[in-house]
Short mmCIF file of C-alpha atoms in Angstrom, two decimals:
data_model
loop_
_atom_site.label_atom_id
_atom_site.label_comp_id
_atom_site.label_asym_id
_atom_site.label_seq_id
_atom_site.Cartn_x
_atom_site.Cartn_y
_atom_site.Cartn_z
CA UNK A 796 5.10 0.40 -19.93
CA UNK A 797 4.99 1.11 -16.20
CA UNK A 798 5.78 -1.72 -13.82
CA UNK A 799 4.17 -2.11 -10.40
CA UNK A 800 6.16 -3.59 -7.52
CA UNK A 801 4.13 -5.21 -4.73
CA UNK A 802 5.87 -5.51 -1.36
CA UNK A 803 4.93 -8.99 -0.17
CA UNK A 804 7.81 -10.18 1.98
CA UNK A 805 6.46 -9.55 5.50
CA UNK A 806 5.34 -12.11 8.09
CA UNK A 807 1.91 -10.65 8.92
CA UNK A 808 2.30 -11.65 12.58
CA UNK A 809 -0.81 -9.81 13.79
CA UNK A 810 -2.98 -11.89 11.47
CA UNK A 811 -1.82 -15.27 12.76
CA UNK A 812 -2.93 -18.03 12.52
CA UNK A 813 -4.17 -16.94 9.06
CA UNK A 814 -0.58 -16.19 8.10
CA UNK A 815 0.98 -19.31 9.59
CA UNK A 816 1.03 -21.00 6.20
CA UNK A 817 0.76 -18.07 3.78
CA UNK A 818 1.93 -14.46 3.44
CA UNK A 819 -0.41 -11.61 4.32
CA UNK A 820 -1.10 -10.59 0.67
CA UNK A 821 -2.82 -13.96 0.20
CA UNK A 822 -5.22 -13.44 3.13
CA UNK A 823 -8.72 -13.27 1.68
CA UNK A 824 -10.95 -10.22 2.08
CA UNK A 825 -14.53 -10.61 0.91
CA UNK A 826 -13.58 -13.87 -0.84
CA UNK A 827 -10.52 -12.56 -2.67
CA UNK A 828 -6.82 -12.35 -1.69
CA UNK A 829 -5.53 -8.86 -0.91
CA UNK A 830 -2.97 -9.08 -3.73
CA UNK A 831 -5.69 -9.92 -6.27
CA UNK A 832 -7.65 -6.84 -5.19
CA UNK A 833 -4.47 -4.85 -5.82
CA UNK A 834 -3.78 -6.31 -9.25
CA UNK A 835 -7.37 -5.75 -10.38
CA UNK A 836 -7.30 -2.17 -9.09
CA UNK A 837 -4.09 -1.25 -10.92
CA UNK A 838 -5.17 -3.11 -14.04
CA UNK A 839 -8.14 -0.71 -14.26
CA UNK A 840 -5.56 2.07 -14.46
CA UNK A 841 -3.71 0.43 -17.33
CA UNK A 842 -1.02 -1.35 -15.32
CA UNK A 843 -0.48 -4.92 -16.53
CA UNK A 844 3.16 -5.61 -15.59
CA UNK A 845 3.62 -6.68 -11.95
CA UNK A 846 6.63 -7.76 -9.92
CA UNK A 847 6.00 -9.33 -6.53
CA UNK A 848 8.80 -8.77 -4.02
CA UNK A 849 8.37 -11.97 -2.04
CA UNK A 850 10.05 -13.53 0.97
CA UNK A 851 8.03 -15.31 3.65
CA UNK A 852 6.09 -18.27 2.17
CA UNK A 853 7.07 -17.09 -1.31
CA UNK A 854 6.13 -20.43 -2.84
CA UNK A 855 2.50 -19.83 -1.86
CA UNK A 856 2.34 -16.57 -3.79
CA UNK A 857 4.00 -18.10 -6.84
CA UNK A 858 1.61 -21.04 -6.70
CA UNK A 859 -1.40 -18.74 -6.37
CA UNK A 860 -0.57 -16.11 -9.01
CA UNK A 861 1.68 -18.01 -11.38
CA UNK A 862 2.42 -15.98 -14.50
CA UNK A 863 -0.61 -13.75 -13.90
CA UNK A 864 -2.28 -14.90 -17.12
CA UNK A 865 -5.49 -15.90 -15.37
CA UNK A 866 -5.82 -12.29 -14.20
CA UNK A 867 -4.94 -10.90 -17.60
CA UNK A 868 -1.60 -9.49 -16.48
CA UNK A 869 2.07 -10.45 -16.35
CA UNK A 870 3.49 -11.36 -12.94
CA UNK A 871 7.15 -12.02 -12.15
CA UNK A 872 8.97 -12.34 -8.86
CA UNK A 873 12.04 -11.04 -7.05
CA UNK A 874 12.87 -13.18 -4.04
CA UNK A 875 14.64 -12.09 -0.88
CA UNK A 876 16.46 -14.94 0.86
CA UNK A 877 16.32 -13.07 4.18
CA UNK A 878 14.16 -10.16 5.37
CA UNK A 879 15.41 -6.94 3.79
CA UNK A 880 12.74 -4.46 4.88
CA UNK A 881 10.74 -2.39 2.42
CA UNK A 882 13.68 -0.28 1.33
CA UNK A 883 16.00 -3.24 0.92
CA UNK A 884 13.38 -5.17 -1.02
CA UNK A 885 12.92 -2.33 -3.52
CA UNK A 886 16.69 -2.00 -3.92
CA UNK A 887 16.96 -5.76 -4.42
CA UNK A 888 14.66 -5.38 -7.45
CA UNK A 889 16.64 -2.52 -9.04
CA UNK A 890 17.38 -4.41 -12.25
CA UNK A 891 13.63 -4.53 -12.89
CA UNK A 892 13.10 -0.77 -12.91
CA UNK A 893 16.56 0.60 -13.78
CA UNK A 894 15.46 1.37 -17.34
CA UNK A 895 12.07 2.81 -16.33
CA UNK A 896 11.42 6.52 -15.96
CA UNK A 897 8.71 5.86 -13.36
CA UNK A 898 7.41 2.82 -11.51
CA UNK A 899 4.79 2.10 -8.86
CA UNK A 900 5.36 0.56 -5.43
CA UNK A 901 2.46 -0.74 -3.32
CA UNK A 902 2.48 -2.15 0.19
CA UNK A 903 1.14 -5.69 0.07
CA UNK A 904 -1.49 -5.19 2.77
CA UNK A 905 -3.65 -2.35 1.50
CA UNK A 906 -6.90 -2.32 -0.45
CA UNK A 907 -7.83 0.88 -2.26
CA UNK A 908 -9.34 2.35 -5.39
CA UNK A 909 -7.41 5.63 -5.59
CA UNK A 910 -6.51 7.02 -9.00
CA UNK A 911 -2.73 6.68 -9.40
CA UNK A 912 -2.51 9.16 -12.29
CA UNK A 913 -2.12 12.23 -10.00
CA UNK A 914 0.97 10.57 -8.50
CA UNK A 915 2.54 10.31 -11.95
CA UNK A 916 1.48 13.84 -12.84
CA UNK A 917 2.96 15.34 -9.68
CA UNK A 918 6.30 13.66 -10.30
CA UNK A 919 6.36 14.67 -13.96
CA UNK A 920 5.68 18.25 -12.89
CA UNK A 921 8.71 18.40 -10.60
CA UNK A 922 11.91 17.20 -12.34
CA UNK A 923 13.87 17.41 -9.08
CA UNK A 924 11.51 15.12 -7.15
CA UNK A 925 12.40 11.45 -6.80
CA UNK A 926 9.15 10.02 -5.42
CA UNK A 927 5.47 10.84 -4.92
CA UNK A 928 3.57 9.42 -1.95
CA UNK A 929 -0.18 8.94 -1.65
CA UNK A 930 -1.68 10.25 1.58
CA UNK A 931 -5.11 9.49 3.01
CA UNK A 932 -6.95 11.14 5.86
CA UNK A 933 -6.52 9.76 9.36
CA UNK A 934 -9.69 8.12 10.60
CA UNK A 935 -10.29 7.47 14.28
CA UNK A 936 -10.18 3.76 15.14
CA UNK A 937 -12.95 4.42 17.67
CA UNK A 938 -16.32 6.11 17.80
CA UNK A 939 -16.28 9.67 19.16
CA UNK A 940 -18.59 10.95 21.91
CA UNK A 941 -19.33 14.69 21.87
CA UNK A 942 -20.40 16.60 24.98
CA UNK A 943 -21.60 20.11 25.75
CA UNK A 944 -20.21 22.54 28.34
CA UNK A 945 -22.27 20.83 31.04
CA UNK A 946 -20.79 17.43 30.14
CA UNK A 947 -24.04 16.14 28.72
CA UNK A 948 -23.61 13.78 25.82
CA UNK A 949 -24.98 15.43 22.70
CA UNK A 950 -23.92 13.13 19.86
CA UNK A 951 -21.98 10.12 18.71
CA UNK A 952 -19.77 9.91 15.63
CA UNK A 953 -18.68 6.53 14.33
CA UNK A 954 -14.94 6.59 13.50
CA UNK A 955 -14.78 10.13 12.11
CA UNK A 956 -11.90 11.64 10.16
CA UNK A 957 -9.62 13.33 12.69
CA UNK A 958 -8.96 16.96 11.86
CA UNK A 959 -6.54 17.78 9.07
CA UNK A 960 -4.20 14.84 9.61
CA UNK A 961 -2.87 12.69 6.78
CA UNK A 962 -1.14 9.30 6.80
CA UNK A 963 1.04 7.35 4.39
CA UNK A 964 -1.26 5.25 2.16
CA UNK A 965 1.49 2.83 1.09
CA UNK A 966 1.19 3.71 -2.61
CA UNK A 967 4.12 5.41 -4.33
CA UNK A 968 5.36 6.41 -7.76
CA UNK A 969 9.15 6.62 -8.00
CA UNK A 970 11.89 7.47 -10.43
CA UNK A 971 14.60 4.87 -10.94
CA UNK A 972 17.04 7.27 -9.22
CA UNK A 973 15.40 6.26 -5.92
CA UNK A 974 17.99 3.48 -5.80
CA UNK A 975 20.58 6.05 -4.69
CA UNK A 976 18.60 6.54 -1.48
CA UNK A 977 17.69 2.94 -0.72
CA UNK A 978 19.39 0.88 2.01
CA UNK A 979 20.62 -2.66 1.47
CA UNK A 980 18.47 -3.57 4.46
CA UNK A 981 15.86 -1.49 6.23
CA UNK A 982 12.45 0.13 5.76
CA UNK A 983 12.05 2.92 3.24
CA UNK A 984 9.89 4.87 5.69
CA UNK A 985 12.85 5.19 8.08
CA UNK A 986 15.68 5.56 5.58
CA UNK A 987 15.03 6.94 2.10
CA UNK A 988 11.88 8.95 2.79
CA UNK A 989 13.34 11.14 5.59
CA UNK A 990 16.35 11.92 3.38
CA UNK A 991 14.15 12.76 0.40
CA UNK A 992 11.93 14.95 2.58
CA UNK A 993 14.98 16.83 3.90
CA UNK A 994 16.04 17.51 0.30
CA UNK A 995 12.51 18.50 -0.83
CA UNK A 996 12.41 15.59 -3.26
CA UNK A 997 9.34 13.80 -1.91
CA UNK A 998 5.90 14.92 -3.10
CA UNK A 999 2.63 14.26 -1.28
CA UNK A 1000 -0.64 13.66 -3.13
CA UNK A 1001 -3.72 13.79 -0.90
CA UNK A 1002 -6.81 11.61 -1.34
CA UNK A 1003 -9.96 12.35 0.65
CA UNK A 1004 -11.70 9.33 2.15
CA UNK A 1005 -15.09 10.78 1.27
CA UNK A 1006 -14.17 10.24 -2.39
CA UNK A 1007 -11.82 7.24 -2.19
CA UNK A 1008 -11.65 3.86 -0.49
CA UNK A 1009 -8.54 2.86 1.44
CA UNK A 1010 -7.94 0.22 4.09
CA UNK A 1011 -4.79 -1.29 5.55
CA UNK A 1012 -5.27 -4.92 6.61
CA UNK A 1013 -3.17 -5.24 9.76
CA UNK A 1014 -5.45 -6.99 12.24
CA UNK A 1015 -8.52 -9.24 12.39
CA UNK A 1016 -10.62 -6.15 13.01
CA UNK A 1017 -9.33 -4.56 9.82
CA UNK A 1018 -10.05 -7.77 7.95
CA UNK A 1019 -13.62 -7.93 9.20
CA UNK A 1020 -14.31 -4.25 8.50
CA UNK A 1021 -12.87 -4.41 4.98
CA UNK A 1022 -14.90 -7.54 4.22
CA UNK A 1023 -18.11 -5.75 5.23
CA UNK A 1024 -17.12 -2.65 3.23
CA UNK A 1025 -16.36 -4.54 0.05
CA UNK A 1026 -19.42 -6.75 0.21
CA UNK A 1027 -21.61 -3.69 0.63
CA UNK A 1028 -19.95 -1.46 -1.96
CA UNK A 1029 -17.80 -3.00 -4.71
CA UNK A 1030 -14.68 -1.04 -5.61
CA UNK A 1031 -15.01 0.91 -8.84
#
């Protein structure tokens, strides 16, 4: 059975005061904590074993999720006594996944409905690869104004996708051998991933935003936009 690790140790400073007394994964979006959205999403894909990598206000997450039984899943916890960064947090949980062929890692501040199966498939298809990373298209944070050669405004586009640019979606499938690349302290994006990329051991799986929902909840604006999105169109 595949286990999913949820990175939930950050401070969520840009969402204060909402995060003064709770970690960012417990911030509610459309009436539901981010981490509950994540558990329900992965549960639809057959994942029922979750490990929360907690640090800041860890007691709040434990109090909220408990054993996970009320969500129909199993939830356990690995606690970091001091901030370890994303890479350090995953390494700190190595006993959890050491016997697993593959496991999932999810940043604790994203809401999405992407199908994780292609991530598993891509890794299974490349025995030398150590991790697969979900990518989503870069969307402009602002509306775009188009003009003609005479500088007359001809159209407006509300937050369009920008060219053929892709960003890290914060969803990964990894082999247990990832531990060899992880730092004791530090972010995986700045440590393990550059090394894996240099060795051609990191696979990218692209998800188009016209077919998938993805939102990172970093600011109040993100929170408001995601709440409107999810109230208008439930995730499937």
